[in-house]
Amino acid sequence: MLASFDHTISLIAPAKINLALHVTGRRDDGYHLLDSLVVFARFGDRLDVTKAVVDSFTISGPYGADLPGDESNLVLKARDALRRHYPEKATPVAIHLEKYLPIASGIGGGSSDAAAALRALTTLWGIEASLIELAALGLPLGADVPMCLHGEALIARGIGEDIERIAAFPRLPMVLVNNGVTVSTPQVFSALGRRDNPPLPALPLRMGPGDVCTYLAQTDNHLFAATQKLAPSINDSMQALIETNPLLARMSGSGGTCFAIYADDEMAEAAATRLHKTQPDWFVVATSTEGN
Ligand code: C5P
């Protein structure tokens, strides 16, 4: 939490990164069964909630103009879901979202915003809800909302709601890249060639960044081939990252954001500086993930 001052709660809604994403099956309702190793970056959107006389919702930030501020926004859906559940607590609230994550880009921006809204509003409204209750409220808003509520390295199974915390996981120096390619998640899932892949191999107990990458080399993002087919320019992001000699480069979620892992922060910074120079119009961020 950034601050709690005078009835204002400020939270960072971090980028969610699927280090590995295996598609292991499909449910009768069409949702896919996943086995995914998920981490969260020290970079994301910022959400401020303040007690007010009437409800309001404003958006700013580099990607703010790309996002609807109406009832279709996941932040307002989260507010309304919580309000329906706790009508006696839910007084009017002014919400401000500062959008630093590209929209619909495989790093969970909307889901992370919704999770931050649920957490911030439970605090503001003095609601005592467990993580499990909030996850149940958040799941209908998006399959990634429960994992974003946890906000730490985890394995997500089911359609994303069956969460296993990882006891110890290293902080990973990382660069995130998005070249502006837009990808529709439902279309990517529809275009999958195979839906019955094996689950993730068991995680080693203790790992440094190098061990994580050795482990990740035995895993995949099973959505990548479908995204490549629908949005071939994803290859430009991957190629640009590979040219910075990372330990590993991969796409997150259904894309189009790709990430690379480096041995240390200096190498991640140097890679981002180089990418900024060669691709000044791309989203490029040097960050690191939170360790457990
Ligand atoms: O739940 P969310 O809005 O993030 O999912 C968007 C779409 O992605 C779903 O409507 C579904 O088509 C697809 N999806 C899926 N299996 C999942 C998660 C999402 O098929 N586990």
mmCIF file of C-alpha atoms and ligand atoms in Angstrom:
data_model
loop_
_atom_site.group_PDB
_atom_site.id
_atom_site.type_symbol
_atom_site.label_atom_id
_atom_site.label_comp_id
_atom_site.label_asym_id
_atom_site.label_seq_id
_atom_site.Cartn_x
_atom_site.Cartn_y
_atom_site.Cartn_z
ATOM 1 C CA MET A 1 0.000 0.000 0.000
ATOM 2 C CA LEU A 2 1.327 3.458 -0.863
ATOM 3 C CA ALA A 3 -0.552 5.552 1.663
ATOM 4 C CA SER A 4 -3.640 5.802 3.803
ATOM 5 C CA PHE A 5 -4.355 9.445 4.611
ATOM 6 C CA ASP A 6 -7.576 11.266 5.370
ATOM 7 C CA HIS A 7 -9.882 8.574 3.986
ATOM 8 C CA THR A 8 -7.731 8.126 0.835
ATOM 9 C CA ILE A 9 -6.329 4.694 0.068
ATOM 10 C CA SER A 10 -3.666 4.381 -2.660
ATOM 11 C CA LEU A 11 -2.576 1.051 -4.100
ATOM 12 C CA ILE A 12 -0.338 -0.135 -6.923
ATOM 13 C CA ALA A 13 -2.057 -2.616 -9.248
ATOM 14 C CA PRO A 14 1.003 -4.556 -10.427
ATOM 15 C CA ALA A 15 1.581 -6.164 -13.814
ATOM 16 C CA LYS A 16 0.878 -9.907 -13.701
ATOM 17 C CA ILE A 17 3.373 -12.041 -15.600
ATOM 18 C CA ASN A 18 2.748 -15.642 -16.640
ATOM 19 C CA LEU A 19 6.299 -17.041 -16.462
ATOM 20 C CA ALA A 20 4.874 -20.311 -17.798
ATOM 21 C CA LEU A 21 1.371 -21.112 -19.007
ATOM 22 C CA HIS A 22 0.280 -24.652 -19.848
ATOM 23 C CA VAL A 23 -3.183 -25.320 -21.260
ATOM 24 C CA THR A 24 -4.243 -28.677 -19.828
ATOM 25 C CA GLY A 25 -7.899 -29.009 -20.836
ATOM 26 C CA ARG A 26 -11.203 -27.287 -21.501
ATOM 27 C CA ARG A 27 -14.358 -27.125 -19.391
ATOM 28 C CA ASP A 28 -17.827 -27.708 -20.802
ATOM 29 C CA ASP A 29 -18.519 -23.949 -20.641
ATOM 30 C CA GLY A 30 -15.580 -23.278 -22.995
ATOM 31 C CA TYR A 31 -13.146 -21.900 -20.391
ATOM 32 C CA HIS A 32 -9.700 -23.482 -20.521
ATOM 33 C CA LEU A 33 -7.951 -25.320 -17.717
ATOM 34 C CA LEU A 34 -4.536 -23.874 -17.056
ATOM 35 C CA ASP A 35 -1.426 -24.605 -15.046
ATOM 36 C CA SER A 36 0.461 -21.336 -14.782
ATOM 37 C CA LEU A 37 3.446 -20.001 -12.836
ATOM 38 C CA VAL A 38 2.566 -16.373 -12.107
ATOM 39 C CA VAL A 39 4.601 -13.513 -10.643
ATOM 40 C CA PHE A 40 3.944 -9.796 -10.119
ATOM 41 C CA ALA A 41 6.144 -6.887 -11.189
ATOM 42 C CA ARG A 42 7.179 -3.887 -9.130
ATOM 43 C CA PHE A 43 5.475 -1.809 -11.818
ATOM 44 C CA GLY A 44 1.811 -1.236 -12.479
ATOM 45 C CA ASP A 45 -1.188 1.075 -12.455
ATOM 46 C CA ARG A 46 -2.029 3.262 -9.454
ATOM 47 C CA LEU A 47 -5.453 3.384 -7.870
ATOM 48 C CA ASP A 48 -6.672 6.032 -5.391
ATOM 49 C CA VAL A 49 -10.006 5.757 -3.589
ATOM 50 C CA THR A 50 -11.422 8.559 -1.428
ATOM 51 C CA LYS A 51 -14.679 8.981 0.474
ATOM 52 C CA ALA A 52 -16.875 11.465 -1.424
ATOM 53 C CA VAL A 53 -20.352 13.003 -1.569
ATOM 54 C CA VAL A 54 -21.151 11.308 -4.878
ATOM 55 C CA ASP A 55 -19.530 8.478 -6.837
ATOM 56 C CA SER A 56 -16.972 9.431 -9.484
ATOM 57 C CA PHE A 57 -14.376 7.684 -11.613
ATOM 58 C CA THR A 58 -11.507 9.406 -13.426
ATOM 59 C CA ILE A 59 -8.621 7.987 -15.433
ATOM 60 C CA SER A 60 -5.226 9.459 -16.340
ATOM 61 C CA GLY A 61 -1.751 8.172 -17.210
ATOM 62 C CA PRO A 62 0.003 7.174 -20.444
ATOM 63 C CA TYR A 63 -2.646 4.550 -21.359
ATOM 64 C CA GLY A 64 -5.629 6.293 -19.730
ATOM 65 C CA ALA A 65 -7.064 7.531 -23.034
ATOM 66 C CA ASP A 66 -7.286 3.918 -24.323
ATOM 67 C CA LEU A 67 -9.653 2.833 -21.554
ATOM 68 C CA PRO A 68 -13.427 3.331 -21.215
ATOM 69 C CA GLY A 69 -14.440 5.062 -17.990
ATOM 70 C CA ASP A 70 -17.989 3.719 -18.103
ATOM 71 C CA GLU A 71 -19.652 0.821 -16.286
ATOM 72 C CA SER A 72 -17.789 -1.675 -18.503
ATOM 73 C CA ASN A 73 -14.548 -0.755 -16.690
ATOM 74 C CA LEU A 74 -13.443 -3.554 -14.366
ATOM 75 C CA VAL A 75 -12.741 -1.058 -11.566
ATOM 76 C CA LEU A 76 -16.402 0.003 -11.524
ATOM 77 C CA LYS A 77 -17.538 -3.612 -11.859
ATOM 78 C CA ALA A 78 -15.448 -4.411 -8.770
ATOM 79 C CA ARG A 79 -16.902 -1.419 -6.871
ATOM 80 C CA ASP A 80 -20.441 -2.440 -7.792
ATOM 81 C CA ALA A 81 -19.924 -6.123 -6.926
ATOM 82 C CA LEU A 82 -18.604 -5.165 -3.483
ATOM 83 C CA ARG A 83 -21.416 -2.650 -3.005
ATOM 84 C CA ARG A 84 -24.079 -5.247 -3.891
ATOM 85 C CA HIS A 85 -22.565 -7.534 -1.265
ATOM 86 C CA TYR A 86 -22.143 -4.938 1.485
ATOM 87 C CA PRO A 87 -24.796 -2.268 0.699
ATOM 88 C CA GLU A 88 -24.846 -0.896 4.265
ATOM 89 C CA LYS A 89 -21.074 -0.110 4.198
ATOM 90 C CA ALA A 90 -20.655 1.159 0.655
ATOM 91 C CA THR A 91 -20.830 4.957 0.877
ATOM 92 C CA PRO A 92 -20.071 7.123 -2.230
ATOM 93 C CA VAL A 93 -16.493 7.001 -3.398
ATOM 94 C CA ALA A 94 -14.210 8.914 -5.760
ATOM 95 C CA ILE A 95 -11.907 6.543 -7.636
ATOM 96 C CA HIS A 96 -8.928 7.621 -9.703
ATOM 97 C CA LEU A 97 -6.949 5.228 -11.907
ATOM 98 C CA GLU A 98 -3.524 6.152 -13.283
ATOM 99 C CA LYS A 99 -2.938 3.770 -16.178
ATOM 100 C CA TYR A 100 0.670 2.780 -16.823
ATOM 101 C CA LEU A 101 0.051 -0.731 -18.222
ATOM 102 C CA PRO A 102 -0.934 -1.135 -21.886
ATOM 103 C CA ILE A 103 -4.566 -2.230 -22.340
ATOM 104 C CA ALA A 104 -5.474 -5.873 -23.095
ATOM 105 C CA SER A 105 -1.840 -6.902 -23.238
ATOM 106 C CA GLY A 106 -1.495 -10.196 -21.339
ATOM 107 C CA ILE A 107 -0.190 -8.669 -18.106
ATOM 108 C CA GLY A 108 -3.515 -8.524 -16.332
ATOM 109 C CA GLY A 109 -3.966 -4.760 -16.235
ATOM 110 C CA GLY A 110 -7.762 -4.808 -15.959
ATOM 111 C CA SER A 111 -7.790 -7.747 -13.531
ATOM 112 C CA SER A 112 -5.082 -6.167 -11.404
ATOM 113 C CA ASP A 113 -7.027 -2.884 -11.312
ATOM 114 C CA ALA A 114 -10.168 -4.782 -10.260
ATOM 115 C CA ALA A 115 -8.242 -6.630 -7.526
ATOM 116 C CA ALA A 116 -6.731 -3.352 -6.271
ATOM 117 C CA ALA A 117 -10.221 -1.788 -6.242
ATOM 118 C CA LEU A 118 -11.591 -4.691 -4.169
ATOM 119 C CA ARG A 119 -8.711 -4.405 -1.680
ATOM 120 C CA ALA A 120 -8.769 -0.607 -1.461
ATOM 121 C CA LEU A 121 -12.547 -0.403 -1.067
ATOM 122 C CA THR A 122 -12.732 -3.092 1.626
ATOM 123 C CA THR A 123 -10.250 -0.980 3.612
ATOM 124 C CA LEU A 124 -12.006 2.334 2.886
ATOM 125 C CA TRP A 125 -15.428 0.922 3.755
ATOM 126 C CA GLY A 126 -14.230 -1.024 6.801
ATOM 127 C CA ILE A 127 -15.362 -4.358 5.367
ATOM 128 C CA GLU A 128 -13.881 -7.470 6.924
ATOM 129 C CA ALA A 129 -13.726 -9.867 3.992
ATOM 130 C CA SER A 130 -11.258 -12.724 3.644
ATOM 131 C CA LEU A 131 -9.113 -13.186 0.537
ATOM 132 C CA ILE A 132 -11.284 -16.202 -0.318
ATOM 133 C CA GLU A 133 -14.496 -14.110 -0.171
ATOM 134 C CA LEU A 134 -12.935 -11.352 -2.296
ATOM 135 C CA ALA A 135 -11.661 -13.907 -4.814
ATOM 136 C CA ALA A 136 -15.193 -15.355 -5.141
ATOM 137 C CA LEU A 137 -16.545 -11.826 -5.739
ATOM 138 C CA GLY A 138 -13.760 -11.075 -8.236
ATOM 139 C CA LEU A 139 -13.764 -14.275 -10.319
ATOM 140 C CA PRO A 140 -16.887 -13.372 -12.383
ATOM 141 C CA LEU A 141 -15.127 -10.116 -13.351
ATOM 142 C CA GLY A 142 -12.165 -12.000 -14.847
ATOM 143 C CA ALA A 143 -10.381 -15.309 -14.412
ATOM 144 C CA ASP A 144 -7.178 -13.460 -13.402
ATOM 145 C CA VAL A 145 -8.747 -11.381 -10.594
ATOM 146 C CA PRO A 146 -8.224 -13.996 -7.811
ATOM 147 C CA MET A 147 -4.507 -14.372 -8.606
ATOM 148 C CA CYS A 148 -4.134 -10.581 -8.744
ATOM 149 C CA LEU A 149 -5.703 -10.374 -5.266
ATOM 150 C CA HIS A 150 -2.895 -12.625 -3.987
ATOM 151 C CA GLY A 151 -0.249 -10.509 -5.740
ATOM 152 C CA GLU A 152 2.741 -12.782 -5.073
ATOM 153 C CA ALA A 153 4.480 -15.668 -6.843
ATOM 154 C CA LEU A 154 1.982 -18.511 -7.188
ATOM 155 C CA ILE A 155 0.769 -21.415 -9.270
ATOM 156 C CA ALA A 156 -2.717 -20.913 -10.719
ATOM 157 C CA ARG A 157 -4.762 -23.875 -11.871
ATOM 158 C CA GLY A 158 -8.394 -24.447 -12.838
ATOM 159 C CA ILE A 159 -9.369 -21.470 -15.013
ATOM 160 C CA GLY A 160 -7.008 -19.414 -12.852
ATOM 161 C CA GLU A 161 -8.905 -19.420 -9.555
ATOM 162 C CA ASP A 162 -7.283 -22.463 -7.919
ATOM 163 C CA ILE A 163 -4.238 -20.836 -6.333
ATOM 164 C CA GLU A 164 -1.214 -22.400 -4.660
ATOM 165 C CA ARG A 165 1.187 -19.998 -2.973
ATOM 166 C CA ILE A 166 4.895 -20.661 -3.529
ATOM 167 C CA ALA A 167 6.782 -20.641 -0.219
ATOM 168 C CA ALA A 168 10.041 -19.163 -1.536
ATOM 169 C CA PHE A 169 10.651 -17.561 -4.922
ATOM 170 C CA PRO A 170 13.452 -15.216 -6.032
ATOM 171 C CA ARG A 171 13.077 -11.631 -7.196
ATOM 172 C CA LEU A 172 13.689 -11.608 -10.958
ATOM 173 C CA PRO A 173 15.238 -8.654 -12.847
ATOM 174 C CA MET A 174 13.001 -8.193 -15.888
ATOM 175 C CA VAL A 175 12.176 -6.113 -18.947
ATOM 176 C CA LEU A 176 8.612 -5.841 -20.264
ATOM 177 C CA VAL A 177 8.048 -5.003 -23.939
ATOM 178 C CA ASN A 178 4.898 -4.301 -25.922
ATOM 179 C CA ASN A 179 5.072 -3.057 -29.508
ATOM 180 C CA GLY A 180 1.428 -1.940 -29.564
ATOM 181 C CA VAL A 181 0.070 -5.188 -31.032
ATOM 182 C CA THR A 182 -3.508 -5.861 -29.899
ATOM 183 C CA VAL A 183 -4.626 -9.416 -29.218
ATOM 184 C CA SER A 184 -8.089 -10.740 -28.356
ATOM 185 C CA THR A 185 -7.788 -13.305 -25.548
ATOM 186 C CA PRO A 186 -10.950 -15.275 -26.571
ATOM 187 C CA GLN A 187 -9.670 -15.453 -30.175
ATOM 188 C CA VAL A 188 -6.292 -16.751 -28.994
ATOM 189 C CA PHE A 189 -7.942 -19.484 -26.899
ATOM 190 C CA SER A 190 -10.209 -20.392 -29.868
ATOM 191 C CA ALA A 191 -7.206 -20.713 -32.184
ATOM 192 C CA LEU A 192 -5.363 -23.203 -29.950
ATOM 193 C CA GLY A 193 -4.111 -26.307 -31.743
ATOM 194 C CA ARG A 194 -3.973 -28.521 -28.618
ATOM 195 C CA ARG A 195 -5.808 -28.294 -25.325
ATOM 196 C CA ASP A 196 -4.582 -31.431 -23.551
ATOM 197 C CA ASN A 197 -0.995 -30.578 -22.726
ATOM 198 C CA PRO A 198 0.838 -31.952 -19.671
ATOM 199 C CA PRO A 199 0.827 -29.835 -16.481
ATOM 200 C CA LEU A 200 3.875 -27.873 -15.316
ATOM 201 C CA PRO A 201 6.737 -29.967 -13.953
ATOM 202 C CA ALA A 202 7.137 -29.807 -10.140
ATOM 203 C CA LEU A 203 8.940 -26.679 -8.925
ATOM 204 C CA PRO A 204 12.353 -27.111 -7.301
ATOM 205 C CA LEU A 205 12.241 -26.149 -3.619
ATOM 206 C CA ARG A 206 14.862 -23.370 -3.526
ATOM 207 C CA MET A 207 15.797 -21.327 -6.563
ATOM 208 C CA GLY A 208 17.888 -18.375 -7.711
ATOM 209 C CA PRO A 209 17.108 -16.510 -10.986
ATOM 210 C CA GLY A 210 19.314 -18.921 -12.979
ATOM 211 C CA ASP A 211 17.518 -21.969 -11.498
ATOM 212 C CA VAL A 212 14.164 -20.398 -12.376
ATOM 213 C CA CYS A 213 15.252 -20.038 -16.001
ATOM 214 C CA THR A 214 16.558 -23.636 -16.115
ATOM 215 C CA TYR A 215 13.143 -24.696 -14.809
ATOM 216 C CA LEU A 216 11.294 -22.406 -17.249
ATOM 217 C CA ALA A 217 13.222 -23.908 -20.184
ATOM 218 C CA GLN A 218 11.248 -27.135 -19.521
ATOM 219 C CA THR A 219 7.963 -25.194 -19.726
ATOM 220 C CA ASP A 220 6.136 -23.130 -22.319
ATOM 221 C CA ASN A 221 3.445 -20.593 -22.967
ATOM 222 C CA HIS A 222 0.962 -22.719 -24.906
ATOM 223 C CA LEU A 223 -0.873 -19.603 -26.129
ATOM 224 C CA PHE A 224 2.171 -18.321 -28.035
ATOM 225 C CA ALA A 225 1.694 -20.191 -31.331
ATOM 226 C CA ALA A 226 -1.945 -19.054 -31.555
ATOM 227 C CA THR A 227 -0.977 -15.427 -30.840
ATOM 228 C CA GLN A 228 1.787 -15.638 -33.471
ATOM 229 C CA LYS A 229 -0.805 -16.792 -36.005
ATOM 230 C CA LEU A 230 -3.290 -14.005 -35.156
ATOM 231 C CA ALA A 231 -0.742 -11.236 -34.556
ATOM 232 C CA PRO A 232 2.570 -12.059 -36.278
ATOM 233 C CA SER A 233 4.177 -8.805 -35.118
ATOM 234 C CA ILE A 234 4.525 -10.412 -31.658
ATOM 235 C CA ASN A 235 7.682 -11.922 -33.209
ATOM 236 C CA ASP A 236 9.225 -8.436 -33.432
ATOM 237 C CA SER A 237 8.966 -8.012 -29.646
ATOM 238 C CA MET A 238 10.393 -11.484 -29.009
ATOM 239 C CA GLN A 239 13.250 -10.944 -31.472
ATOM 240 C CA ALA A 240 14.119 -7.543 -29.960
ATOM 241 C CA LEU A 241 14.245 -9.076 -26.469
ATOM 242 C CA ILE A 242 16.338 -12.061 -27.619
ATOM 243 C CA GLU A 243 18.884 -9.641 -29.122
ATOM 244 C CA THR A 244 19.528 -8.242 -25.616
ATOM 245 C CA ASN A 245 20.884 -11.687 -24.537
ATOM 246 C CA PRO A 246 18.535 -12.371 -21.601
ATOM 247 C CA LEU A 247 18.453 -15.598 -19.586
ATOM 248 C CA LEU A 248 14.985 -16.180 -21.039
ATOM 249 C CA ALA A 249 12.415 -14.323 -23.191
ATOM 250 C CA ARG A 250 8.738 -15.287 -23.445
ATOM 251 C CA MET A 251 5.230 -13.916 -24.010
ATOM 252 C CA SER A 252 2.951 -13.331 -21.000
ATOM 253 C CA GLY A 253 -0.667 -14.520 -21.047
ATOM 254 C CA SER A 254 -2.230 -14.244 -24.513
ATOM 255 C CA GLY A 255 0.154 -11.363 -25.372
ATOM 256 C CA GLY A 256 1.034 -8.981 -26.752
ATOM 257 C CA THR A 257 3.395 -8.113 -23.850
ATOM 258 C CA CYS A 258 6.616 -10.130 -23.779
ATOM 259 C CA PHE A 259 9.125 -10.283 -20.942
ATOM 260 C CA ALA A 260 12.783 -11.160 -20.527
ATOM 261 C CA ILE A 261 14.650 -12.212 -17.386
ATOM 262 C CA TYR A 262 18.223 -11.076 -16.685
ATOM 263 C CA ALA A 263 20.918 -12.117 -14.218
ATOM 264 C CA ASP A 264 20.930 -8.699 -12.500
ATOM 265 C CA ASP A 265 19.228 -5.285 -12.453
ATOM 266 C CA GLU A 266 22.051 -3.585 -14.367
ATOM 267 C CA MET A 267 21.630 -5.968 -17.307
ATOM 268 C CA ALA A 268 17.864 -5.390 -17.316
ATOM 269 C CA GLU A 269 18.430 -1.591 -17.246
ATOM 270 C CA ALA A 270 20.984 -1.804 -20.076
ATOM 271 C CA ALA A 271 18.611 -3.918 -22.189
ATOM 272 C CA ALA A 272 15.744 -1.458 -21.632
ATOM 273 C CA THR A 273 17.978 1.524 -22.510
ATOM 274 C CA ARG A 274 18.972 -0.197 -25.750
ATOM 275 C CA LEU A 275 15.360 -1.069 -26.622
ATOM 276 C CA HIS A 276 14.218 2.513 -25.864
ATOM 277 C CA LYS A 277 16.793 3.736 -28.392
ATOM 278 C CA THR A 278 15.983 1.247 -31.153
ATOM 279 C CA GLN A 279 12.187 1.251 -30.598
ATOM 280 C CA PRO A 280 11.254 4.645 -29.115
ATOM 281 C CA ASP A 281 7.508 4.087 -29.715
ATOM 282 C CA TRP A 282 7.260 0.769 -27.856
ATOM 283 C CA PHE A 283 6.268 0.211 -24.237
ATOM 284 C CA VAL A 284 9.575 -0.812 -22.608
ATOM 285 C CA VAL A 285 10.054 -1.034 -18.833
ATOM 286 C CA ALA A 286 12.934 -2.323 -16.752
ATOM 287 C CA THR A 287 11.567 -3.643 -13.474
ATOM 288 C CA SER A 288 11.818 -6.706 -11.295
ATOM 289 C CA THR A 289 9.297 -9.135 -9.915
ATOM 290 C CA GLU A 290 8.409 -9.407 -6.236
ATOM 291 C CA GLY A 291 10.033 -12.406 -4.558
ATOM 292 C CA ASN A 292 8.295 -14.473 -1.880
HETATM 293 O O1 C5P B 1 -12.021 -14.188 -17.660
HETATM 294 P P1 C5P B 1 -11.450 -13.295 -18.681
HETATM 295 O O2 C5P B 1 -12.323 -12.137 -19.022
HETATM 296 O O3 C5P B 1 -10.065 -12.862 -18.365
HETATM 297 O O4 C5P B 1 -11.305 -14.174 -19.987
HETATM 298 C C1 C5P B 1 -11.456 -13.659 -21.297
HETATM 299 C C2 C5P B 1 -11.750 -14.799 -22.238
HETATM 300 O O5 C5P B 1 -10.607 -15.645 -22.347
HETATM 301 C C3 C5P B 1 -12.863 -15.710 -21.809
HETATM 302 O O6 C5P B 1 -14.113 -15.255 -22.229
HETATM 303 C C4 C5P B 1 -12.513 -17.029 -22.477
HETATM 304 O O7 C5P B 1 -12.877 -16.985 -23.853
HETATM 305 C C5 C5P B 1 -10.991 -17.009 -22.444
HETATM 306 N N1 C5P B 1 -10.450 -17.749 -21.290
HETATM 307 C C6 C5P B 1 -10.434 -19.135 -21.336
HETATM 308 N N2 C5P B 1 -9.927 -19.837 -20.275
HETATM 309 C C7 C5P B 1 -9.422 -19.195 -19.189
HETATM 310 C C8 C5P B 1 -9.417 -17.789 -19.125
HETATM 311 C C9 C5P B 1 -9.950 -17.099 -20.205
HETATM 312 O O8 C5P B 1 -10.876 -19.747 -22.300
HETATM 313 N N3 C5P B 1 -8.925 -19.911 -18.194
#
